[in-house]
Each structure stands twice: as structure tokens, then as C-alpha cells.
PDB file of C-alpha atoms in Angstrom:
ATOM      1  CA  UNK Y   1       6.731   0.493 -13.306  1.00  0.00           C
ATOM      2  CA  UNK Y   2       3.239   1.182 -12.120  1.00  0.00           C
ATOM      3  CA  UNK Y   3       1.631   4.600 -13.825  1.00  0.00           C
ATOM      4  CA  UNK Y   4      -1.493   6.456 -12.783  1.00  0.00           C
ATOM      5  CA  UNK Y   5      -2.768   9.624 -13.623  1.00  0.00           C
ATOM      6  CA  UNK Y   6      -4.308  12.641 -11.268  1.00  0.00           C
ATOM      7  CA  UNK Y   7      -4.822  16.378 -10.460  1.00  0.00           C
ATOM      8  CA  UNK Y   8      -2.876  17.724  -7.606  1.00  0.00           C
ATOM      9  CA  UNK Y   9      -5.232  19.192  -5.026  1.00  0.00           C
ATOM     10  CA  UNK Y  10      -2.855  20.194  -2.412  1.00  0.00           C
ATOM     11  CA  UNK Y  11       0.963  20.845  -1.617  1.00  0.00           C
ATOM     12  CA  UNK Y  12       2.747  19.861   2.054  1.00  0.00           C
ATOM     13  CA  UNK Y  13       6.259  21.288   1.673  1.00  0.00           C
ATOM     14  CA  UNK Y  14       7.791  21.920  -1.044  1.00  0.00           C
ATOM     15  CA  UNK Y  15       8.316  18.102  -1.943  1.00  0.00           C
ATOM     16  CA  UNK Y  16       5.058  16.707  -1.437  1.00  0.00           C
ATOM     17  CA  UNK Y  17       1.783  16.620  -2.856  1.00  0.00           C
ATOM     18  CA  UNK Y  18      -1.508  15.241  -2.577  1.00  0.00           C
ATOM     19  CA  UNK Y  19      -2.841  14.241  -6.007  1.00  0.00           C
ATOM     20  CA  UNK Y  20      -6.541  12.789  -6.503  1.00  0.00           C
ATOM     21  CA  UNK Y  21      -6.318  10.036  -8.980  1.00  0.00           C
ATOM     22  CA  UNK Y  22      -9.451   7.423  -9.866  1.00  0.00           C
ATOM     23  CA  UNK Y  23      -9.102   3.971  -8.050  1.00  0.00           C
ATOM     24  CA  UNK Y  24      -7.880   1.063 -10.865  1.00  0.00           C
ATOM     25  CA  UNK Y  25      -7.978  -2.326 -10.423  1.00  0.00           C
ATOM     26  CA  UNK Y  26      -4.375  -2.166  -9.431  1.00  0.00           C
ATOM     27  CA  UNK Y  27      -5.629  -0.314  -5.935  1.00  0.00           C
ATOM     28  CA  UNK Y  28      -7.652  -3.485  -4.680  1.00  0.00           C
ATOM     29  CA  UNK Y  29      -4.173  -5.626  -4.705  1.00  0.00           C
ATOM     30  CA  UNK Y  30      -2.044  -2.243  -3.908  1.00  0.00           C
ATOM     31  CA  UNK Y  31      -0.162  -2.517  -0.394  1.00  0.00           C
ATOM     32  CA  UNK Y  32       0.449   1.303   0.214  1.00  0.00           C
ATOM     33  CA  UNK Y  33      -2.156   1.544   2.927  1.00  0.00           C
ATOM     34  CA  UNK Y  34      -0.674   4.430   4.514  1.00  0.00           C
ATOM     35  CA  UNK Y  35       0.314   6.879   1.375  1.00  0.00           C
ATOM     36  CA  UNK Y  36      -3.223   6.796  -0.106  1.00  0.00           C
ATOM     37  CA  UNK Y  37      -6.826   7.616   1.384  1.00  0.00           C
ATOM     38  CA  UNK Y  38     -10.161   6.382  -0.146  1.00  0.00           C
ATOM     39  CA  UNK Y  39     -11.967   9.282  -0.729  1.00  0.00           C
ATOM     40  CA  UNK Y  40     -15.755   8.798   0.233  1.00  0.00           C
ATOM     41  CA  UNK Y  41     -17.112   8.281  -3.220  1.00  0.00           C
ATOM     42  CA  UNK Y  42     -15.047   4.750  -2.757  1.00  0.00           C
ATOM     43  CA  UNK Y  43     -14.378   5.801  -6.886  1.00  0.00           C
ATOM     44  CA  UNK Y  44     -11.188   8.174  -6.071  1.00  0.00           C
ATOM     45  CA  UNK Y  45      -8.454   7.815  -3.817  1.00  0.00           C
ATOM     46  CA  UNK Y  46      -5.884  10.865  -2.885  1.00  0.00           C
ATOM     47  CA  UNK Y  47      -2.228   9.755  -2.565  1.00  0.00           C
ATOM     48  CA  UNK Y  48       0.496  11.255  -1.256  1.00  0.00           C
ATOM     49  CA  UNK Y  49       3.461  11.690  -3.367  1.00  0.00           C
ATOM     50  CA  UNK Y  50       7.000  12.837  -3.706  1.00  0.00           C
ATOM     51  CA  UNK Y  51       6.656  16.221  -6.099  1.00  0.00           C
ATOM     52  CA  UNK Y  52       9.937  16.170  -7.858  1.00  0.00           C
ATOM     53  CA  UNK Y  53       8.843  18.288 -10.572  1.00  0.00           C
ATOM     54  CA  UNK Y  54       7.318  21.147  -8.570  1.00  0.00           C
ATOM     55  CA  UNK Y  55       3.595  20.095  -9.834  1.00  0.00           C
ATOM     56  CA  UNK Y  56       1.317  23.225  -8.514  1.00  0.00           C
ATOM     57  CA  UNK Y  57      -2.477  22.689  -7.218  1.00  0.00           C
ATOM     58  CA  UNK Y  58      -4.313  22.051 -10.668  1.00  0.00           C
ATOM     59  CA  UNK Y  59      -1.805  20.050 -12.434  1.00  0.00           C
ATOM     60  CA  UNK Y  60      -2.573  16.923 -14.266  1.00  0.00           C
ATOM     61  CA  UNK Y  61       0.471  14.332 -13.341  1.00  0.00           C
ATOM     62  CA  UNK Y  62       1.483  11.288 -13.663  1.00  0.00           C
ATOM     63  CA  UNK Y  63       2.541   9.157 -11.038  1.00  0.00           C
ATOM     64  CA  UNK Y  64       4.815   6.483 -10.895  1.00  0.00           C
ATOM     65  CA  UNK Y  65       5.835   3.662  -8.345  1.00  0.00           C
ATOM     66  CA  UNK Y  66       8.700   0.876  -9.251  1.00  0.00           C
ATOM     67  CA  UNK Y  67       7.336  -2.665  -9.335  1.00  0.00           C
ATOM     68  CA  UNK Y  68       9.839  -4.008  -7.228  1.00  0.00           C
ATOM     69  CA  UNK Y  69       8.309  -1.278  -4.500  1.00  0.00           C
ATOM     70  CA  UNK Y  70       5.201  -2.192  -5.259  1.00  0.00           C
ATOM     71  CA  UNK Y  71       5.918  -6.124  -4.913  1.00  0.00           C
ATOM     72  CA  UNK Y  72       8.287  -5.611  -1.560  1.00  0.00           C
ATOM     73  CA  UNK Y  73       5.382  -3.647   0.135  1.00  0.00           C
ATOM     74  CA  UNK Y  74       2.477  -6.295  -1.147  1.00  0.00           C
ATOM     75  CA  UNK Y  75       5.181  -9.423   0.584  1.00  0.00           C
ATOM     76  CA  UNK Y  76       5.155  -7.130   3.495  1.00  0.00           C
ATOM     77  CA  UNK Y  77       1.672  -6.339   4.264  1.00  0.00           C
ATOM     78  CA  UNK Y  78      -0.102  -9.685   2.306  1.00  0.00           C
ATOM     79  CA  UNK Y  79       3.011 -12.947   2.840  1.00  0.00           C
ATOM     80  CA  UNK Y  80       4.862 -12.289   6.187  1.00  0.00           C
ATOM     81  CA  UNK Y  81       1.734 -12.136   8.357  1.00  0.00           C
ATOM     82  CA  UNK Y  82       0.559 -15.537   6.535  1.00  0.00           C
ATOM     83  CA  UNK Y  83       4.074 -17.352   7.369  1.00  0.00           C
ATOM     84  CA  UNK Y  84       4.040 -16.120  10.727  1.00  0.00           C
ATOM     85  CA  UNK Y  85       0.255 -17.623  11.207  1.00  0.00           C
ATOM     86  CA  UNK Y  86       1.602 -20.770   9.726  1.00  0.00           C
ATOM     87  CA  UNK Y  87       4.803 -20.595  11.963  1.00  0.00           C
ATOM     88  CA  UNK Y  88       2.553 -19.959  15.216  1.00  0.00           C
ATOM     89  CA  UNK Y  89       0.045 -22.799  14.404  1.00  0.00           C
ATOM     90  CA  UNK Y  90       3.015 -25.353  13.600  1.00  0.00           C
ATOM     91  CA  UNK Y  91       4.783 -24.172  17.288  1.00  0.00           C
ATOM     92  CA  UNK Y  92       1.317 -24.535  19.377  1.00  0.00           C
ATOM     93  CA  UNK Y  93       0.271 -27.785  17.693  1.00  0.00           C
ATOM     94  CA  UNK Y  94       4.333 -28.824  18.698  1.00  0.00           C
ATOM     95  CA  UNK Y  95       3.623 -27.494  22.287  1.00  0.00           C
ATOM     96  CA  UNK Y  96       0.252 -28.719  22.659  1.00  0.00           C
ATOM     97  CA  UNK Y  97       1.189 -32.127  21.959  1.00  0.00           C
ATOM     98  CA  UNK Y  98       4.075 -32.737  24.080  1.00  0.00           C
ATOM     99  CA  UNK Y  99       2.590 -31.438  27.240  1.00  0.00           C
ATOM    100  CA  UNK Y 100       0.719 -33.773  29.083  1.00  0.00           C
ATOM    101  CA  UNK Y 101      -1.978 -31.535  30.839  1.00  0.00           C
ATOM    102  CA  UNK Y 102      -4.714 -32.807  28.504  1.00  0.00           C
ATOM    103  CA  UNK Y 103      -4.535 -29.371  26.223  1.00  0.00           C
ATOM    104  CA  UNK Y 104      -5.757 -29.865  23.211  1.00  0.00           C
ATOM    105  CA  UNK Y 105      -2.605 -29.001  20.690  1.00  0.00           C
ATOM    106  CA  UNK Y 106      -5.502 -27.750  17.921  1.00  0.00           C
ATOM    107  CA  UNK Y 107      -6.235 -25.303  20.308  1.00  0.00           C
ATOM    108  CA  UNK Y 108      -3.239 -23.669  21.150  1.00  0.00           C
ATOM    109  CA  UNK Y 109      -2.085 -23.874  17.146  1.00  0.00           C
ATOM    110  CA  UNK Y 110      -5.071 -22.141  16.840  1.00  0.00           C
ATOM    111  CA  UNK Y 111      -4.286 -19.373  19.692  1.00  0.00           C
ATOM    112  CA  UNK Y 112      -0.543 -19.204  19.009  1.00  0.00           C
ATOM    113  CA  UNK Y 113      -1.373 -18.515  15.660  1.00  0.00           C
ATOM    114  CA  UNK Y 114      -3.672 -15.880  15.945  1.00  0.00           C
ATOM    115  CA  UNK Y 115      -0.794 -14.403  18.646  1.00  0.00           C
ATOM    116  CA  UNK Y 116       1.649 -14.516  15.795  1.00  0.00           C
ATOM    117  CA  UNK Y 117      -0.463 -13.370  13.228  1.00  0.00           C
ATOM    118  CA  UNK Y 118      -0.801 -10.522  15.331  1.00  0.00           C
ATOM    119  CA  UNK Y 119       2.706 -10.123  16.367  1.00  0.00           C
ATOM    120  CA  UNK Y 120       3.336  -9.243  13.071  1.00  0.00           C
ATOM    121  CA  UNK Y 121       0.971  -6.970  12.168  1.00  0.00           C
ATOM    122  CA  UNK Y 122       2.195  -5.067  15.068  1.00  0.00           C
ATOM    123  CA  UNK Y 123       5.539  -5.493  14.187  1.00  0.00           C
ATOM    124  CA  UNK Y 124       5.284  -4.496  10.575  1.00  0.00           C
ATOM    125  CA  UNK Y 125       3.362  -1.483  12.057  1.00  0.00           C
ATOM    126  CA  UNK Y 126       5.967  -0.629  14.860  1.00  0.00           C
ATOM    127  CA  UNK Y 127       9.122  -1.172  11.801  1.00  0.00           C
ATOM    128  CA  UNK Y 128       7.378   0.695   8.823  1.00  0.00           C
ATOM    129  CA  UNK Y 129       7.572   4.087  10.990  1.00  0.00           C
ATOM    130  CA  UNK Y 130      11.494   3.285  10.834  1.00  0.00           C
ATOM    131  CA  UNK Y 131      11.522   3.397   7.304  1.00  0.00           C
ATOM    132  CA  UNK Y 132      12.108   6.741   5.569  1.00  0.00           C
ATOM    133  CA  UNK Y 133       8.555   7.869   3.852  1.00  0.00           C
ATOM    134  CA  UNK Y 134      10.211   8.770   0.888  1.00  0.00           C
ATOM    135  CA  UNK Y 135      11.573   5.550   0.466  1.00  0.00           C
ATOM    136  CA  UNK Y 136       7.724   4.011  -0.568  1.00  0.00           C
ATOM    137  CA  UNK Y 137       6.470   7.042  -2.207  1.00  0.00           C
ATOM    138  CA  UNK Y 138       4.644   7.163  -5.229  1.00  0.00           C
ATOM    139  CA  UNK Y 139       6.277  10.356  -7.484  1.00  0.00           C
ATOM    140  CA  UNK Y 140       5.411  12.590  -9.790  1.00  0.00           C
ATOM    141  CA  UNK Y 141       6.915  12.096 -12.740  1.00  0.00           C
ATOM    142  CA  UNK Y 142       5.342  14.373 -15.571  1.00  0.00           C
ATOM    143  CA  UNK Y 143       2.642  16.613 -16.271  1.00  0.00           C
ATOM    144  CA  UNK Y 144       0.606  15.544 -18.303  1.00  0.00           C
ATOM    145  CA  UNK Y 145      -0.878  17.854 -21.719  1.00  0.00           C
ATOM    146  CA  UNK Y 146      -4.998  18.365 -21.465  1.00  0.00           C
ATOM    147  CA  UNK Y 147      -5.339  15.610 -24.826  1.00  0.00           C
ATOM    148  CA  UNK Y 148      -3.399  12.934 -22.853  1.00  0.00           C
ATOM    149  CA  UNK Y 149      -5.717  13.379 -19.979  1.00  0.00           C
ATOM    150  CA  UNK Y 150      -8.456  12.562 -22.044  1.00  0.00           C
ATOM    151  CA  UNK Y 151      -7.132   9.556 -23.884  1.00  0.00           C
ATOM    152  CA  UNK Y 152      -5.855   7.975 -20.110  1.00  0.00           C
ATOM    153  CA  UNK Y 153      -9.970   8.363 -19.085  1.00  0.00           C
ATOM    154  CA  UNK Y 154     -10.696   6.681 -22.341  1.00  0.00           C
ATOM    155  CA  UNK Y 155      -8.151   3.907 -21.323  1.00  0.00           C
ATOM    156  CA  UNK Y 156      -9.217   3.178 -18.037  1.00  0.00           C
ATOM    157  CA  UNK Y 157     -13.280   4.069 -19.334  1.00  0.00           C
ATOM    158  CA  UNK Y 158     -14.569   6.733 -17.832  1.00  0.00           C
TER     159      UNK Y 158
END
């Protein structure tokens, strides 16, 4: 389970929030491009996020995300587009050397590659709209008392 802490600064709906929390160093390997914003201070980051708990503009939370989210979206976004470069190289250097036009196969691994590589960003781009937002959320779990605020800054030193 993956914890940070932030202030709710604005509510969409009654079951989601927008909580400003300080980037970690968890954010720079974090694969939830499209639930959290980099605010232009590049220190803070606002995330959207499931409000369970009814957390009102103000609130210190706590927010939560399961590691085997976390580690499903980083495959996703970080391992599938690497295989599929791999996969499109190994096909155009195939192709490239059984045709006997004089094309060089390092060239077409190299452009079928890059075709598949992009493929499936596209792909994963195109299929994560499918997929419920709720279902890669980060939540609110708990509010969290004034003192614990202060000891989680301490923590992460601030």
C-alpha cells in the first residue's frame, strides 16, 4: 500500500476530490499520468481521488493506492511499450533479411520498431479510456489530526 498525505482543495461530485499533496520520490517512478497534475512549482502535484469519506475543501487526508495498482499501471505505461519495440525490431530485422530488394533489415528493425513502439502507446491510450476511472484511483482513506500532519512533513523533510 502506497500512502501520501494532502489538503483537499476542491470537490467534483460528491465522490471525488482534488487533493494537493507534495511530490515524493515515489512520483518520479509513479505511472498514474492521467489522475495527477504537476502543479507549476514542479514541488506539488494535485491528484484526483476517490472521496470515500466525504473529505470537505480544507481537510488534511491521507491517500492510499494498492501496490499491486500501482505495479499493474507502472507494467502498463513503462514494460509493454519496451516488448513491443523489441517485438517490432525482431519482425523488421526478420523481414528485412529475407527480402531480396537490397533493404537493409537494420533499417526496417529500426522503423518497425519505432511503428510498434508507437502502436502501443496509442493503444494503451485508446484501451485506458475503457477502463472504469475508479478502478486506478488513488482514495482517501482518513483525515488526518493537525499533529500527524506535522510529523508526515518531518518524515518526508520539509
Amino acid at each position: 500500500m502506497m500512502e501520501e498525505v494532502g489538503t483537499v482543495i476542491e470537490l467534483k461530485g460528491k465522490h471525488l476530490a482534488l487533493v494537493l499533496c507534495e511530490k515524493s520520490s515515489t512520483c518520479k517512478n509513479c505511472a498514474s499520468l492521467e489522475s495527477c497534475k504537476v502543479s507549476d512549482d514542479n514541488r506539488s502535484m494535485i491528484v484526483e481521488s476517490h472521496n470515500a469519506i466525504g473529505a470537505e475543501v480544507g481537510d488534511k487526508v491521507r491517500l492510499s493506492i494498492s501496490s499491486r495498482k500501482f505495479l499493474s499501471s507502472s507494467f502498463l505505461v513503462y514494460i509493454v511499450p519496451l516488448v513491443a519495440l523489441i517485438i517490432g525490431a525482431v519482425i523488421g530485422e526478420v523481414v528485412g533479411s529475407r527480402l531480396d530488394n537490397g533493404v537493409n533489415p537494420d533499417l526496417l528493425a529500426g522503423i518497425f520498431g519505432i511503428a510498434f513502439l508507437a502502436g502501443s502507446f496509442l493503444t494503451i491510450k485508446i484501451g485506458t479510456k475503457a477502463i472504469p476511472k475508479d478502478a486506478y484511483l488513488p482514495r482517501i482513506i482518513a483525515k488526518v489530526p493537525e499533529e500527524d500532519v506535522f510529523a508526515e512533513e518531518l518524515k518526508h523533510g520539509h
